[in-house]
Amino acid sequence: MFTLLSLTCGGLVGVYLLLRVTVLKMPRCTSTAKLDGKTVIVTGANTGIGKATAMDLARRRARVILACRDEGRAQAAVTDIQRETGNKEVLYMHLDLASLKSVRSFAENFLKKESRLDILINNAGLVIGGKTEDGFGRMFGVNHLGHFLLTNLLLKRLKECGPSRIVTVSSMAHAWGKIDFNCINAQKDLGKGDSALGLLMLYSHSKLCNVLFTHELAKRLKGTNVTCYSLHPGAIKTELGRHSNFWWRLIMAPIFLLFFTDVVSGAQTSLHCALQEGIEPLSGRYFSGCAVQNVSAKARDDAAAKKLWEISERFVGLA
């Protein structure tokens, strides 16, 4: 009995280790691009994938703007990145994506102070219930609407500095999402429910918004020198769910421990989309593992993408 149990445990460990070096092993961005004279914004760059992305871009000598809500954590990240890279052109600017007023203020301040914008990385995201100060579902507001407004307010500068890129971090969870326009119009949210499953579904809906936003944005950018991409960063250990409830964290903890990998690995596809030469014809497409991927029909639905864009314009006051 003991021998059988030992063999079973050994087999499971062997399978797990094999998964770690094959399926769970993340590809690396191979671009050797240097970014002297270039300016990059990374939202949510004080921790996790955003910080790892900002660190790499700073090593490439970009001027990197950490667009974050928490000043203390952001300033600590600035200090870390400057120390690790030797690049002093790394700075914090306040941005709260849950506030349309804050998004507008950030864009106004940035455009006044900075003459260039070459890469915008819409990285920030969260898993949390509740409402934004503008009355939208919090995940809808932060994961989609805030970035939608930010991108549109900065588009003119991106066009002036082209060739430039817009990279939006989505997730493979978009495959489980749906866009319920009746719910959006009636509730200003993507759905209902704040259970662990309910939050997961709301997150999935918001990540589908990211993919559809990029799909429609690419159409509107045709003829310009700006390209855009959405992506799945991989199964990464981040602080994404730090605002979620105890039961969500309890359920997810062992999954994160065993099957999720580090944030440096999670930054690689963002870096690929931001830096890799020759992917301009793939504008609007979805990437994972540093490679373009096909998506389901609902994630490339022209009518749904256009309708989401128009509703988003109205909600953020651009219409």
Tab-separated table of C-alpha atoms in Angstrom:
chain	number	residue	atom	x	y	z
A	1	MET	CA	0.000	0.000	0.000
A	2	PHE	CA	2.792	2.406	0.967
A	3	THR	CA	4.711	1.526	-2.201
A	4	LEU	CA	1.650	2.164	-4.360
A	5	LEU	CA	1.037	5.499	-2.642
A	6	SER	CA	4.691	6.484	-3.094
A	7	LEU	CA	4.592	5.566	-6.784
A	8	THR	CA	1.377	7.535	-7.278
A	9	CYS	CA	2.780	10.613	-5.525
A	10	GLY	CA	6.023	10.309	-7.443
A	11	GLY	CA	4.119	10.065	-10.700
A	12	LEU	CA	2.043	13.138	-9.903
A	13	VAL	CA	5.164	15.105	-8.992
A	14	GLY	CA	6.802	13.959	-12.234
A	15	VAL	CA	3.790	15.058	-14.307
A	16	TYR	CA	3.723	18.414	-12.501
A	17	LEU	CA	7.435	19.026	-13.118
A	18	LEU	CA	6.972	18.090	-16.775
A	19	LEU	CA	4.140	20.622	-17.030
A	20	ARG	CA	6.338	23.287	-15.433
A	21	VAL	CA	9.036	22.928	-18.090
A	22	THR	CA	6.654	22.477	-21.059
A	23	VAL	CA	3.057	23.729	-20.982
A	24	LEU	CA	3.619	26.169	-18.087
A	25	LYS	CA	6.964	27.463	-19.402
A	26	MET	CA	6.481	30.893	-20.943
A	27	PRO	CA	8.242	32.076	-24.142
A	28	ARG	CA	10.477	35.140	-23.908
A	29	CYS	CA	10.336	38.359	-25.900
A	30	THR	CA	13.294	38.194	-28.295
A	31	SER	CA	13.302	41.846	-29.379
A	32	THR	CA	16.613	43.632	-28.870
A	33	ALA	CA	15.057	47.072	-29.462
A	34	LYS	CA	16.496	50.038	-27.582
A	35	LEU	CA	14.169	52.877	-26.664
A	36	ASP	CA	16.420	55.906	-26.313
A	37	GLY	CA	14.322	59.054	-26.772
A	38	LYS	CA	11.031	57.109	-26.536
A	39	THR	CA	8.325	57.647	-23.916
A	40	VAL	CA	6.120	54.864	-22.573
A	41	ILE	CA	3.104	54.850	-20.246
A	42	VAL	CA	2.352	51.672	-18.272
A	43	THR	CA	-0.835	51.657	-16.191
A	44	GLY	CA	-0.798	49.701	-12.950
A	45	ALA	CA	3.003	49.617	-13.027
A	46	ASN	CA	3.627	49.648	-9.281
A	47	THR	CA	3.392	45.864	-8.957
A	48	GLY	CA	3.076	42.575	-10.816
A	49	ILE	CA	3.223	42.342	-14.594
A	50	GLY	CA	3.083	46.119	-14.955
A	51	LYS	CA	6.164	46.660	-12.819
A	52	ALA	CA	8.065	43.872	-14.615
A	53	THR	CA	7.098	45.438	-17.959
A	54	ALA	CA	8.211	48.894	-16.828
A	55	MET	CA	11.491	47.440	-15.531
A	56	ASP	CA	12.316	45.908	-18.925
A	57	LEU	CA	11.409	49.088	-20.816
A	58	ALA	CA	13.567	51.145	-18.449
A	59	ARG	CA	16.496	48.790	-19.130
A	60	ARG	CA	15.989	49.605	-22.809
A	61	ARG	CA	16.483	53.292	-21.840
A	62	ALA	CA	12.899	54.479	-22.398
A	63	ARG	CA	11.374	57.317	-20.430
A	64	VAL	CA	8.781	55.337	-18.455
A	65	ILE	CA	5.675	56.823	-16.826
A	66	LEU	CA	4.177	54.679	-14.071
A	67	ALA	CA	0.467	55.577	-14.173
A	68	CYS	CA	-0.889	54.371	-10.830
A	69	ARG	CA	-3.490	55.111	-8.164
A	70	ASP	CA	-1.425	54.404	-5.015
A	71	GLU	CA	1.311	57.041	-4.754
A	72	GLY	CA	3.256	55.285	-1.997
A	73	ARG	CA	3.511	51.981	-3.834
A	74	ALA	CA	4.213	53.756	-7.125
A	75	GLN	CA	7.052	55.851	-5.704
A	76	ALA	CA	8.550	52.695	-4.176
A	77	ALA	CA	8.369	51.045	-7.606
A	78	VAL	CA	10.041	54.081	-9.205
A	79	THR	CA	12.890	53.782	-6.693
A	80	ASP	CA	13.252	50.032	-7.343
A	81	ILE	CA	13.261	50.424	-11.121
A	82	GLN	CA	15.707	53.328	-11.100
A	83	ARG	CA	18.043	51.394	-8.799
A	84	GLU	CA	17.849	48.143	-10.789
A	85	THR	CA	18.226	49.715	-14.246
A	86	GLY	CA	20.251	52.849	-13.610
A	87	ASN	CA	17.633	54.744	-15.634
A	88	LYS	CA	16.564	57.962	-13.896
A	89	GLU	CA	13.927	58.680	-16.566
A	90	VAL	CA	11.311	56.702	-14.634
A	91	LEU	CA	8.571	58.649	-12.880
A	92	TYR	CA	5.144	58.387	-11.316
A	93	MET	CA	1.983	60.186	-12.424
A	94	HIS	CA	-1.289	59.763	-10.568
A	95	LEU	CA	-4.044	57.835	-12.372
A	96	ASP	CA	-7.160	56.311	-10.839
A	97	LEU	CA	-8.928	54.363	-13.573
A	98	ALA	CA	-12.039	54.122	-11.386
A	99	SER	CA	-12.518	57.888	-11.816
A	100	LEU	CA	-13.174	59.451	-15.224
A	101	LYS	CA	-12.179	62.798	-13.692
A	102	SER	CA	-8.804	61.327	-12.720
A	103	VAL	CA	-8.298	59.858	-16.197
A	104	ARG	CA	-8.959	63.241	-17.772
A	105	SER	CA	-6.659	64.956	-15.278
A	106	PHE	CA	-3.864	62.463	-15.977
A	107	ALA	CA	-4.174	62.931	-19.735
A	108	GLU	CA	-4.223	66.731	-19.403
A	109	ASN	CA	-1.133	66.745	-17.152
A	110	PHE	CA	0.724	64.275	-19.352
A	111	LEU	CA	0.047	66.220	-22.551
A	112	LYS	CA	1.218	69.447	-20.896
A	113	LYS	CA	4.438	67.990	-19.494
A	114	GLU	CA	5.492	65.363	-22.040
A	115	SER	CA	6.238	66.029	-25.694
A	116	ARG	CA	6.230	62.376	-26.787
A	117	LEU	CA	4.216	59.199	-26.397
A	118	ASP	CA	5.472	56.183	-28.313
A	119	ILE	CA	3.936	53.236	-26.463
A	120	LEU	CA	0.827	53.048	-24.285
A	121	ILE	CA	0.442	49.841	-22.286
A	122	ASN	CA	-3.027	49.433	-20.773
A	123	ASN	CA	-1.959	46.933	-18.147
A	124	ALA	CA	-3.931	47.669	-14.966
A	125	GLY	CA	-6.756	45.347	-14.016
A	126	LEU	CA	-8.530	44.046	-10.946
A	127	VAL	CA	-11.031	41.523	-9.639
A	128	ILE	CA	-13.452	43.295	-7.322
A	129	GLY	CA	-17.127	44.059	-6.932
A	130	GLY	CA	-18.741	47.402	-6.216
A	131	LYS	CA	-19.103	50.622	-8.177
A	132	THR	CA	-16.803	53.359	-9.415
A	133	GLU	CA	-17.344	56.990	-8.377
A	134	ASP	CA	-19.139	57.483	-11.713
A	135	GLY	CA	-21.625	54.700	-10.968
A	136	PHE	CA	-20.225	51.976	-13.226
A	137	GLY	CA	-19.479	48.416	-12.163
A	138	ARG	CA	-15.934	48.580	-10.805
A	139	MET	CA	-14.432	45.949	-13.104
A	140	PHE	CA	-16.240	47.426	-16.108
A	141	GLY	CA	-15.046	50.889	-15.128
A	142	VAL	CA	-11.401	50.069	-14.384
A	143	ASN	CA	-10.660	47.181	-16.737
A	144	HIS	CA	-12.398	48.710	-19.750
A	145	LEU	CA	-13.896	52.210	-19.533
A	146	GLY	CA	-10.926	53.881	-17.839
A	147	HIS	CA	-8.506	52.526	-20.417
A	148	PHE	CA	-10.942	53.328	-23.237
A	149	LEU	CA	-11.047	56.986	-22.213
A	150	LEU	CA	-7.306	57.169	-21.534
A	151	THR	CA	-6.454	55.752	-24.960
A	152	ASN	CA	-8.771	58.123	-26.779
A	153	LEU	CA	-7.474	61.170	-24.930
A	154	LEU	CA	-3.879	60.260	-25.849
A	155	LEU	CA	-4.488	59.169	-29.456
A	156	LYS	CA	-3.523	62.475	-31.023
A	157	ARG	CA	-0.098	62.419	-29.342
A	158	LEU	CA	0.424	58.776	-30.324
A	159	LYS	CA	-0.355	59.657	-33.937
A	160	GLU	CA	2.040	62.612	-33.864
A	161	CYS	CA	4.861	60.376	-32.606
A	162	GLY	CA	4.221	57.395	-34.896
A	163	PRO	CA	5.094	54.715	-35.493
A	164	SER	CA	3.605	54.048	-32.077
A	165	ARG	CA	1.727	51.227	-30.373
A	166	ILE	CA	-1.141	50.596	-27.964
A	167	VAL	CA	-0.990	47.345	-25.995
A	168	THR	CA	-3.953	46.214	-23.893
A	169	VAL	CA	-3.561	43.350	-21.426
A	170	SER	CA	-6.598	41.078	-21.646
A	171	SER	CA	-6.768	37.410	-20.604
A	172	MET	CA	-7.692	33.997	-21.933
A	173	ALA	CA	-10.677	34.432	-19.590
A	174	HIS	CA	-12.229	36.548	-22.365
A	175	ALA	CA	-13.247	33.230	-23.957
A	176	TRP	CA	-15.812	32.730	-21.161
A	177	GLY	CA	-17.101	36.282	-21.328
A	178	LYS	CA	-20.130	37.768	-23.027
A	179	ILE	CA	-21.391	41.272	-23.666
A	180	ASP	CA	-24.957	41.827	-22.456
A	181	PHE	CA	-25.811	45.242	-23.883
A	182	ASN	CA	-29.190	45.322	-22.130
A	183	CYS	CA	-27.454	44.889	-18.775
A	184	ILE	CA	-24.812	47.488	-19.660
A	185	ASN	CA	-27.437	50.068	-20.610
A	186	ALA	CA	-29.691	49.355	-17.640
A	187	GLN	CA	-27.124	48.701	-14.888
A	188	LYS	CA	-23.967	50.410	-16.182
A	189	ASP	CA	-22.315	47.081	-15.530
A	190	LEU	CA	-21.393	43.840	-17.290
A	191	GLY	CA	-23.472	41.595	-15.037
A	192	LYS	CA	-24.573	40.900	-11.470
A	193	GLY	CA	-23.233	38.953	-8.516
A	194	ASP	CA	-20.310	39.278	-6.124
A	195	SER	CA	-19.708	35.609	-5.298
A	196	ALA	CA	-16.362	34.107	-6.301
A	197	LEU	CA	-17.965	32.715	-9.466
A	198	GLY	CA	-19.805	35.970	-10.110
A	199	LEU	CA	-16.589	37.971	-9.862
A	200	LEU	CA	-14.830	35.555	-12.194
A	201	MET	CA	-17.576	35.979	-14.778
A	202	LEU	CA	-17.502	39.778	-14.489
A	203	TYR	CA	-13.743	39.652	-14.969
A	204	SER	CA	-14.196	37.466	-18.063
A	205	HIS	CA	-16.730	39.916	-19.507
A	206	SER	CA	-14.331	42.829	-18.934
A	207	LYS	CA	-11.497	40.954	-20.643
A	208	LEU	CA	-13.740	40.329	-23.665
A	209	CYS	CA	-14.308	44.102	-23.708
A	210	ASN	CA	-10.512	44.530	-23.980
A	211	VAL	CA	-10.319	42.264	-27.028
A	212	LEU	CA	-13.308	43.873	-28.762
A	213	PHE	CA	-11.979	47.357	-27.964
A	214	THR	CA	-8.673	46.499	-29.645
A	215	HIS	CA	-10.489	44.934	-32.608
A	216	GLU	CA	-12.504	48.120	-33.214
A	217	LEU	CA	-9.603	50.450	-32.412
A	218	ALA	CA	-7.493	48.857	-35.158
A	219	LYS	CA	-10.210	49.640	-37.701
A	220	ARG	CA	-10.281	53.274	-36.595
A	221	LEU	CA	-6.488	53.525	-36.755
A	222	LYS	CA	-6.193	52.368	-40.368
A	223	GLY	CA	-4.194	54.862	-42.381
A	224	THR	CA	-2.354	56.129	-39.302
A	225	ASN	CA	1.049	55.184	-37.960
A	226	VAL	CA	-0.432	53.665	-34.786
A	227	THR	CA	-1.055	49.954	-34.267
A	228	CYS	CA	-2.731	48.118	-31.388
A	229	TYR	CA	-2.771	44.645	-29.859
A	230	SER	CA	-4.513	42.751	-27.045
A	231	LEU	CA	-2.982	39.808	-25.227
A	232	HIS	CA	-3.120	37.045	-22.650
A	233	PRO	CA	-0.067	37.334	-20.352
A	234	GLY	CA	-0.229	33.732	-19.158
A	235	ALA	CA	-1.184	32.218	-15.811
A	236	ILE	CA	0.771	34.607	-13.619
A	237	LYS	CA	1.113	35.129	-9.851
A	238	THR	CA	0.054	38.760	-9.432
A	239	GLU	CA	-1.926	40.860	-6.942
A	240	LEU	CA	-4.896	40.938	-9.330
A	241	GLY	CA	-7.303	39.639	-6.694
A	242	ARG	CA	-5.924	41.546	-3.705
A	243	HIS	CA	-9.203	43.474	-3.335
A	244	SER	CA	-11.407	40.376	-3.617
A	245	ASN	CA	-13.055	38.571	-0.730
A	246	PHE	CA	-11.548	35.912	1.558
A	247	TRP	CA	-13.245	32.953	-0.135
A	248	TRP	CA	-11.998	33.971	-3.585
A	249	ARG	CA	-8.427	34.164	-2.268
A	250	LEU	CA	-8.803	30.860	-0.395
A	251	ILE	CA	-10.050	29.013	-3.478
A	252	MET	CA	-7.429	30.485	-5.773
A	253	ALA	CA	-4.388	30.228	-3.458
A	254	PRO	CA	-3.431	26.582	-4.221
A	255	ILE	CA	-4.047	27.080	-7.955
A	256	PHE	CA	-1.780	30.152	-7.971
A	257	LEU	CA	0.885	28.253	-6.015
A	258	LEU	CA	1.012	25.208	-8.266
A	259	PHE	CA	0.140	26.378	-11.761
A	260	PHE	CA	0.909	30.090	-12.021
A	261	THR	CA	4.305	31.479	-12.915
A	262	ASP	CA	6.305	34.659	-12.198
A	263	VAL	CA	5.571	38.227	-13.272
A	264	VAL	CA	8.694	38.539	-15.440
A	265	SER	CA	7.319	35.700	-17.566
A	266	GLY	CA	3.945	37.444	-17.549
A	267	ALA	CA	5.455	40.612	-19.023
A	268	GLN	CA	6.916	38.893	-22.090
A	269	THR	CA	3.902	39.034	-24.400
A	270	SER	CA	3.254	42.673	-23.475
A	271	LEU	CA	6.869	43.406	-24.413
A	272	HIS	CA	6.548	41.412	-27.639
A	273	CYS	CA	3.491	43.428	-28.683
A	274	ALA	CA	5.161	46.701	-27.717
A	275	LEU	CA	8.537	46.045	-29.353
A	276	GLN	CA	8.616	43.260	-31.933
A	277	GLU	CA	9.371	44.423	-35.462
A	278	GLY	CA	7.148	43.250	-38.302
A	279	ILE	CA	3.864	42.728	-36.434
A	280	GLU	CA	2.289	45.948	-37.695
A	281	PRO	CA	0.063	44.051	-40.209
A	282	LEU	CA	-1.379	42.177	-37.210
A	283	SER	CA	-2.838	45.326	-35.654
A	284	GLY	CA	-6.056	44.537	-33.792
A	285	ARG	CA	-5.131	40.904	-33.207
A	286	TYR	CA	-4.847	38.943	-29.969
A	287	PHE	CA	-1.527	37.479	-28.762
A	288	SER	CA	-0.464	34.836	-26.256
A	289	GLY	CA	2.916	33.248	-25.664
A	290	CYS	CA	4.571	35.960	-27.784
A	291	ALA	CA	2.609	34.834	-30.846
A	292	VAL	CA	-0.605	35.851	-32.565
A	293	GLN	CA	-3.579	33.604	-31.733
A	294	ASN	CA	-6.966	33.014	-33.274
A	295	VAL	CA	-10.008	33.942	-31.210
A	296	SER	CA	-13.636	32.856	-31.280
A	297	ALA	CA	-16.227	34.613	-33.402
A	298	LYS	CA	-17.596	36.602	-30.424
A	299	ALA	CA	-14.142	38.142	-29.831
A	300	ARG	CA	-13.955	39.456	-33.417
A	301	ASP	CA	-17.616	40.390	-33.855
A	302	ASP	CA	-17.580	43.654	-35.836
A	303	ALA	CA	-21.099	44.658	-34.812
A	304	ALA	CA	-20.539	43.972	-31.097
A	305	ALA	CA	-17.177	45.783	-31.133
A	306	LYS	CA	-18.717	48.844	-32.799
A	307	LYS	CA	-21.679	48.874	-30.410
A	308	LEU	CA	-19.401	48.544	-27.367
A	309	TRP	CA	-17.303	51.434	-28.681
A	310	GLU	CA	-20.351	53.664	-29.138
A	311	ILE	CA	-21.741	52.869	-25.677
A	312	SER	CA	-18.313	53.439	-24.138
A	313	GLU	CA	-18.036	56.810	-25.905
A	314	ARG	CA	-21.370	57.830	-24.431
A	315	PHE	CA	-20.529	56.608	-20.932
A	316	VAL	CA	-17.186	58.446	-20.749
A	317	GLY	CA	-18.502	61.642	-22.338
A	318	LEU	CA	-16.779	61.463	-25.709
A	319	ALA	CA	-19.913	61.069	-27.823
